[in-house]
Structure formats: structure tokens, C-alpha cells
Amino acid sequence: MPFREVNAKVVEATVTPGQRLFSQRGAMLAYRGEVSFTPNAQGGQGGLTSMIGRRVAGEATPLMTVEGHGTVMFGHGGHHVHLVDLTGDTLYVEADRLLAFDGTLTQGTVFLGAQGGVMGLVRGQVTGQGLFTTSLQGRGAVAVMAHGGVIELPVSPERPVHVDPQAYVAHRGDLRNRLSTALGWRDMVGRGSGEAFQLELSGRGVVYVQASEEKL
């Protein structure tokens, strides 16, 4: 893994000749060595086609290609950073939460309706995350951003997990998502601020949840 945690809000990446990283533009804090930063309009290994749907929807997050020989520190907006090490599987994450990732990973764009049907579309509207999400597949590391840190919750067929859609950060594995209402007696009498919706994830994998309902 080329990334290491400097503290809760900064990661350092090792860049070597012949390899490259991708990061969100403006995320570089400092670097040592001979390192170059180039605006990237193609969205990583997935190429231009992986970004067409997102660009049509106005949901693209600009990236930059990082190459050379040295070390680079990344951070953005004072957000907490969490490292995910992929070992051939796929991570589904909102594009604006991507801080940096290995150039060995293949990036794609997933239409939420394809994962959750009509409710997948509703989830996109409710969370404010749009109708598309980003997939990263292969072997390599990903640095994602969150408010208040990230909790990893395992999901199994016997133990589905319900999360607040606003607290959802990412997930990996063979998971299905379904948005459901959570109307309780407090909502009925108007005496509480119960969550109007829950995101149910079932199957086998891991869901990453931030310790806050605040958007990036």
C-alpha cells in the first residue's frame, strides 16, 4: 500500500517511477522529491466512458494524476481520512468523498437505479449524492473522506445493516441497498426528529459509515 496515515486528517503517499496515483484536485498539501501533478479529465483507469454518465448529470469530481518519485501528503477541508485496502474486490463510493487512490484500480460509474431500482433513485435524491456512484475495482488502496471519522460495519445474510443515508460513505462486497421509511410513534405525534428514511444493506460485505450526518 503506497499510503500511510500521518494523522486522522492527512495521509502520505509514496510515488515511484512507472506508477501513478489519482487524487482530488486541490488535495495536495505538501510533497518531497520530483513529483508532477497533471489535471485528469478521464477519471482514472476507467477512461472517458466511465465519466460520461456522471458528466451528463453534472456530478463529475475533477481529478489530477500524480507521478514521479517522492512522497506526497494529501488532505482536504479538514475532513477525516480513512484508508481502504482493496484485494481484488470493488469499492462503491461517492465521487466527492474520494481523496486519493492507486492508479492500478479501475474506475467506473454505477447508476444507482441499477443497484436499487426505483428506490436507488430515491436514495440518490434523499442523500443529495446524485444518481451515480463511483466504483473502484482491483488491488490497491483508496483514501476516502468523512466527517468525524469512519466506522466499518460488517454485513452478512444473517445480519443486514440499516444506516442513515446521510451517514453513508461507501460499501464493498456483494451488497444490495434498499431505502425504506422509518416512521415511528414520535413522528406521528410530532414530538421527535426520527429519521424519515433508512438505507438497508443486505448480502455480504462491509459498509462504511461516518460519525456525522453532515455532507461534505
PDB file of N, CA, C and O in Angstrom, residues 151-193:
ATOM      1  N   ILE A 151     -16.648   4.387  10.570  1.00  0.00           N
ATOM      2  CA  ILE A 151     -16.880   3.114  11.244  1.00  0.00           C
ATOM      3  C   ILE A 151     -17.118   2.055  10.170  1.00  0.00           C
ATOM      4  O   ILE A 151     -17.884   2.273   9.227  1.00  0.00           O
ATOM      5  N   GLU A 152     -16.442   0.902  10.292  1.00  0.00           N
ATOM      6  CA  GLU A 152     -16.647  -0.214   9.375  1.00  0.00           C
ATOM      7  C   GLU A 152     -17.646  -1.193   9.991  1.00  0.00           C
ATOM      8  O   GLU A 152     -17.414  -1.730  11.070  1.00  0.00           O
ATOM      9  N   LEU A 153     -18.754  -1.423   9.303  1.00  0.00           N
ATOM     10  CA  LEU A 153     -19.780  -2.329   9.803  1.00  0.00           C
ATOM     11  C   LEU A 153     -19.894  -3.537   8.876  1.00  0.00           C
ATOM     12  O   LEU A 153     -20.273  -3.391   7.706  1.00  0.00           O
ATOM     13  N   PRO A 154     -19.568  -4.742   9.360  1.00  0.00           N
ATOM     14  CA  PRO A 154     -19.713  -5.939   8.526  1.00  0.00           C
ATOM     15  C   PRO A 154     -21.177  -6.269   8.279  1.00  0.00           C
ATOM     16  O   PRO A 154     -22.027  -6.075   9.163  1.00  0.00           O
ATOM     17  N   VAL A 155     -21.476  -6.741   7.075  1.00  0.00           N
ATOM     18  CA  VAL A 155     -22.832  -7.123   6.695  1.00  0.00           C
ATOM     19  C   VAL A 155     -22.805  -8.592   6.273  1.00  0.00           C
ATOM     20  O   VAL A 155     -21.935  -9.005   5.510  1.00  0.00           O
ATOM     21  N   SER A 156     -23.752  -9.368   6.767  1.00  0.00           N
ATOM     22  CA  SER A 156     -23.868 -10.771   6.379  1.00  0.00           C
ATOM     23  C   SER A 156     -25.329 -11.060   6.058  1.00  0.00           C
ATOM     24  O   SER A 156     -26.223 -10.292   6.436  1.00  0.00           O
ATOM     25  N   PRO A 157     -25.608 -12.183   5.365  1.00  0.00           N
ATOM     26  CA  PRO A 157     -27.015 -12.508   5.065  1.00  0.00           C
ATOM     27  C   PRO A 157     -27.869 -12.599   6.319  1.00  0.00           C
ATOM     28  O   PRO A 157     -29.063 -12.294   6.282  1.00  0.00           O
ATOM     29  N   GLU A 158     -27.248 -13.012   7.422  1.00  0.00           N
ATOM     30  CA  GLU A 158     -27.991 -13.140   8.673  1.00  0.00           C
ATOM     31  C   GLU A 158     -28.135 -11.806   9.397  1.00  0.00           C
ATOM     32  O   GLU A 158     -29.020 -11.657  10.251  1.00  0.00           O
ATOM     33  N   ARG A 159     -27.254 -10.862   9.086  1.00  0.00           N
ATOM     34  CA  ARG A 159     -27.254  -9.597   9.822  1.00  0.00           C
ATOM     35  C   ARG A 159     -27.160  -8.405   8.868  1.00  0.00           C
ATOM     36  O   ARG A 159     -26.094  -7.823   8.673  1.00  0.00           O
ATOM     37  N   PRO A 160     -28.284  -8.035   8.235  1.00  0.00           N
ATOM     38  CA  PRO A 160     -28.282  -6.817   7.420  1.00  0.00           C
ATOM     39  C   PRO A 160     -28.063  -5.596   8.313  1.00  0.00           C
ATOM     40  O   PRO A 160     -28.261  -5.654   9.522  1.00  0.00           O
ATOM     41  N   VAL A 161     -27.649  -4.502   7.711  1.00  0.00           N
ATOM     42  CA  VAL A 161     -27.363  -3.275   8.461  1.00  0.00           C
ATOM     43  C   VAL A 161     -28.224  -2.142   7.923  1.00  0.00           C
ATOM     44  O   VAL A 161     -28.366  -1.972   6.711  1.00  0.00           O
ATOM     45  N   HIS A 162     -28.791  -1.364   8.841  1.00  0.00           N
ATOM     46  CA  HIS A 162     -29.557  -0.174   8.475  1.00  0.00           C
ATOM     47  C   HIS A 162     -28.744   1.059   8.866  1.00  0.00           C
ATOM     48  O   HIS A 162     -28.261   1.143   9.998  1.00  0.00           O
ATOM     49  N   VAL A 163     -28.609   1.992   7.954  1.00  0.00           N
ATOM     50  CA  VAL A 163     -27.842   3.203   8.246  1.00  0.00           C
ATOM     51  C   VAL A 163     -28.635   4.431   7.812  1.00  0.00           C
ATOM     52  O   VAL A 163     -29.528   4.355   6.956  1.00  0.00           O
ATOM     53  N   ASP A 164     -28.302   5.544   8.411  1.00  0.00           N
ATOM     54  CA  ASP A 164     -28.855   6.827   7.978  1.00  0.00           C
ATOM     55  C   ASP A 164     -28.245   7.151   6.612  1.00  0.00           C
ATOM     56  O   ASP A 164     -27.020   7.157   6.474  1.00  0.00           O
ATOM     57  N   PRO A 165     -29.050   7.418   5.584  1.00  0.00           N
ATOM     58  CA  PRO A 165     -28.487   7.715   4.263  1.00  0.00           C
ATOM     59  C   PRO A 165     -27.480   8.856   4.274  1.00  0.00           C
ATOM     60  O   PRO A 165     -26.532   8.861   3.493  1.00  0.00           O
ATOM     61  N   GLN A 166     -27.668   9.835   5.177  1.00  0.00           N
ATOM     62  CA  GLN A 166     -26.733  10.961   5.232  1.00  0.00           C
ATOM     63  C   GLN A 166     -25.392  10.554   5.829  1.00  0.00           C
ATOM     64  O   GLN A 166     -24.385  11.229   5.622  1.00  0.00           O
ATOM     65  N   ALA A 167     -25.368   9.453   6.593  1.00  0.00           N
ATOM     66  CA  ALA A 167     -24.126   8.996   7.220  1.00  0.00           C
ATOM     67  C   ALA A 167     -23.382   7.990   6.352  1.00  0.00           C
ATOM     68  O   ALA A 167     -22.224   7.662   6.635  1.00  0.00           O
ATOM     69  N   TYR A 168     -24.017   7.504   5.294  1.00  0.00           N
ATOM     70  CA  TYR A 168     -23.385   6.526   4.396  1.00  0.00           C
ATOM     71  C   TYR A 168     -22.189   7.149   3.681  1.00  0.00           C
ATOM     72  O   TYR A 168     -22.253   8.259   3.174  1.00  0.00           O
ATOM     73  N   VAL A 169     -21.072   6.409   3.641  1.00  0.00           N
ATOM     74  CA  VAL A 169     -19.868   6.864   2.947  1.00  0.00           C
ATOM     75  C   VAL A 169     -19.565   5.983   1.743  1.00  0.00           C
ATOM     76  O   VAL A 169     -19.339   6.470   0.638  1.00  0.00           O
ATOM     77  N   ALA A 170     -19.529   4.660   1.949  1.00  0.00           N
ATOM     78  CA  ALA A 170     -19.145   3.731   0.884  1.00  0.00           C
ATOM     79  C   ALA A 170     -19.508   2.320   1.319  1.00  0.00           C
ATOM     80  O   ALA A 170     -19.870   2.069   2.471  1.00  0.00           O
ATOM     81  N   HIS A 171     -19.403   1.377   0.374  1.00  0.00           N
ATOM     82  CA  HIS A 171     -19.526  -0.029   0.734  1.00  0.00           C
ATOM     83  C   HIS A 171     -18.726  -0.880  -0.240  1.00  0.00           C
ATOM     84  O   HIS A 171     -18.371  -0.440  -1.331  1.00  0.00           O
ATOM     85  N   ARG A 172     -18.440  -2.087   0.187  1.00  0.00           N
ATOM     86  CA  ARG A 172     -17.720  -3.039  -0.666  1.00  0.00           C
ATOM     87  C   ARG A 172     -18.351  -4.406  -0.478  1.00  0.00           C
ATOM     88  O   ARG A 172     -18.999  -4.679   0.527  1.00  0.00           O
ATOM     89  N   GLY A 173     -18.148  -5.271  -1.472  1.00  0.00           N
ATOM     90  CA  GLY A 173     -18.709  -6.610  -1.401  1.00  0.00           C
ATOM     91  C   GLY A 173     -19.996  -6.731  -2.187  1.00  0.00           C
ATOM     92  O   GLY A 173     -20.409  -5.822  -2.915  1.00  0.00           O
ATOM     93  N   ASP A 174     -20.651  -7.864  -2.033  1.00  0.00           N
ATOM     94  CA  ASP A 174     -21.890  -8.154  -2.750  1.00  0.00           C
ATOM     95  C   ASP A 174     -23.074  -7.698  -1.899  1.00  0.00           C
ATOM     96  O   ASP A 174     -23.696  -8.498  -1.191  1.00  0.00           O
ATOM     97  N   LEU A 175     -23.351  -6.406  -1.951  1.00  0.00           N
ATOM     98  CA  LEU A 175     -24.419  -5.833  -1.125  1.00  0.00           C
ATOM     99  C   LEU A 175     -25.526  -5.263  -1.994  1.00  0.00           C
ATOM    100  O   LEU A 175     -25.285  -4.729  -3.069  1.00  0.00           O
ATOM    101  N   ARG A 176     -26.728  -5.362  -1.497  1.00  0.00           N
ATOM    102  CA  ARG A 176     -27.888  -4.738  -2.122  1.00  0.00           C
ATOM    103  C   ARG A 176     -28.394  -3.642  -1.200  1.00  0.00           C
ATOM    104  O   ARG A 176     -28.389  -3.812   0.022  1.00  0.00           O
ATOM    105  N   ASN A 177     -28.812  -2.526  -1.778  1.00  0.00           N
ATOM    106  CA  ASN A 177     -29.323  -1.436  -0.943  1.00  0.00           C
ATOM    107  C   ASN A 177     -30.803  -1.201  -1.218  1.00  0.00           C
ATOM    108  O   ASN A 177     -31.264  -1.337  -2.347  1.00  0.00           O
ATOM    109  N   ARG A 178     -31.501  -0.876  -0.160  1.00  0.00           N
ATOM    110  CA  ARG A 178     -32.937  -0.608  -0.265  1.00  0.00           C
ATOM    111  C   ARG A 178     -33.277   0.514   0.696  1.00  0.00           C
ATOM    112  O   ARG A 178     -32.920   0.470   1.873  1.00  0.00           O
ATOM    113  N   LEU A 179     -33.949   1.524   0.185  1.00  0.00           N
ATOM    114  CA  LEU A 179     -34.346   2.649   1.025  1.00  0.00           C
ATOM    115  C   LEU A 179     -35.735   2.391   1.569  1.00  0.00           C
ATOM    116  O   LEU A 179     -36.658   2.067   0.820  1.00  0.00           O
ATOM    117  N   SER A 180     -35.892   2.508   2.882  1.00  0.00           N
ATOM    118  CA  SER A 180     -37.195   2.266   3.491  1.00  0.00           C
ATOM    119  C   SER A 180     -37.543   3.412   4.424  1.00  0.00           C
ATOM    120  O   SER A 180     -36.668   4.115   4.922  1.00  0.00           O
ATOM    121  N   THR A 181     -38.831   3.582   4.667  1.00  0.00           N
ATOM    122  CA  THR A 181     -39.266   4.603   5.610  1.00  0.00           C
ATOM    123  C   THR A 181     -39.144   4.066   7.025  1.00  0.00           C
ATOM    124  O   THR A 181     -39.196   2.866   7.250  1.00  0.00           O
ATOM    125  N   ALA A 182     -38.953   4.971   7.961  1.00  0.00           N
ATOM    126  CA  ALA A 182     -38.811   4.576   9.367  1.00  0.00           C
ATOM    127  C   ALA A 182     -39.714   5.467  10.209  1.00  0.00           C
ATOM    128  O   ALA A 182     -39.258   6.274  10.993  1.00  0.00           O
ATOM    129  N   LEU A 183     -40.995   5.327  10.009  1.00  0.00           N
ATOM    130  CA  LEU A 183     -41.963   6.183  10.690  1.00  0.00           C
ATOM    131  C   LEU A 183     -42.319   5.584  12.047  1.00  0.00           C
ATOM    132  O   LEU A 183     -42.836   4.474  12.127  1.00  0.00           O
ATOM    133  N   GLY A 184     -42.002   6.303  13.107  1.00  0.00           N
ATOM    134  CA  GLY A 184     -42.287   5.814  14.452  1.00  0.00           C
ATOM    135  C   GLY A 184     -43.352   6.645  15.116  1.00  0.00           C
ATOM    136  O   GLY A 184     -43.870   7.618  14.562  1.00  0.00           O
ATOM    137  N   TRP A 185     -43.697   6.284  16.343  1.00  0.00           N
ATOM    138  CA  TRP A 185     -44.771   6.992  17.034  1.00  0.00           C
ATOM    139  C   TRP A 185     -44.408   8.447  17.307  1.00  0.00           C
ATOM    140  O   TRP A 185     -45.264   9.317  17.335  1.00  0.00           O
ATOM    141  N   ARG A 186     -43.096   8.739  17.489  1.00  0.00           N
ATOM    142  CA  ARG A 186     -42.701  10.132  17.736  1.00  0.00           C
ATOM    143  C   ARG A 186     -42.990  10.992  16.505  1.00  0.00           C
ATOM    144  O   ARG A 186     -43.340  12.158  16.612  1.00  0.00           O
ATOM    145  N   ASP A 187     -42.787  10.395  15.301  1.00  0.00           N
ATOM    146  CA  ASP A 187     -43.090  11.132  14.084  1.00  0.00           C
ATOM    147  C   ASP A 187     -44.590  11.383  13.977  1.00  0.00           C
ATOM    148  O   ASP A 187     -45.029  12.439  13.529  1.00  0.00           O
ATOM    149  N   MET A 188     -45.361  10.388  14.393  1.00  0.00           N
ATOM    150  CA  MET A 188     -46.812  10.507  14.277  1.00  0.00           C
ATOM    151  C   MET A 188     -47.344  11.639  15.137  1.00  0.00           C
ATOM    152  O   MET A 188     -48.233  12.387  14.732  1.00  0.00           O
ATOM    153  N   VAL A 189     -46.797  11.810  16.334  1.00  0.00           N
ATOM    154  CA  VAL A 189     -47.318  12.844  17.230  1.00  0.00           C
ATOM    155  C   VAL A 189     -46.511  14.133  17.138  1.00  0.00           C
ATOM    156  O   VAL A 189     -46.815  15.106  17.823  1.00  0.00           O
ATOM    157  N   GLY A 190     -45.446  14.126  16.296  1.00  0.00           N
ATOM    158  CA  GLY A 190     -44.685  15.346  16.093  1.00  0.00           C
ATOM    159  C   GLY A 190     -43.808  15.739  17.250  1.00  0.00           C
ATOM    160  O   GLY A 190     -43.477  16.906  17.417  1.00  0.00           O
ATOM    161  N   ARG A 191     -43.374  14.764  18.057  1.00  0.00           N
ATOM    162  CA  ARG A 191     -42.590  15.088  19.243  1.00  0.00           C
ATOM    163  C   ARG A 191     -41.123  14.693  19.098  1.00  0.00           C
ATOM    164  O   ARG A 191     -40.359  14.807  20.047  1.00  0.00           O
ATOM    165  N   GLY A 192     -40.737  14.221  17.971  1.00  0.00           N
ATOM    166  CA  GLY A 192     -39.344  13.810  17.823  1.00  0.00           C
ATOM    167  C   GLY A 192     -38.829  14.110  16.442  1.00  0.00           C
ATOM    168  O   GLY A 192     -39.554  14.553  15.557  1.00  0.00           O
ATOM    169  N   SER A 193     -37.523  13.875  16.253  1.00  0.00           N
ATOM    170  CA  SER A 193     -36.897  14.111  14.949  1.00  0.00           C
ATOM    171  C   SER A 193     -36.402  12.786  14.385  1.00  0.00           C
ATOM    172  O   SER A 193     -35.284  12.667  13.915  1.00  0.00           O
TER     173      SER A 193
END
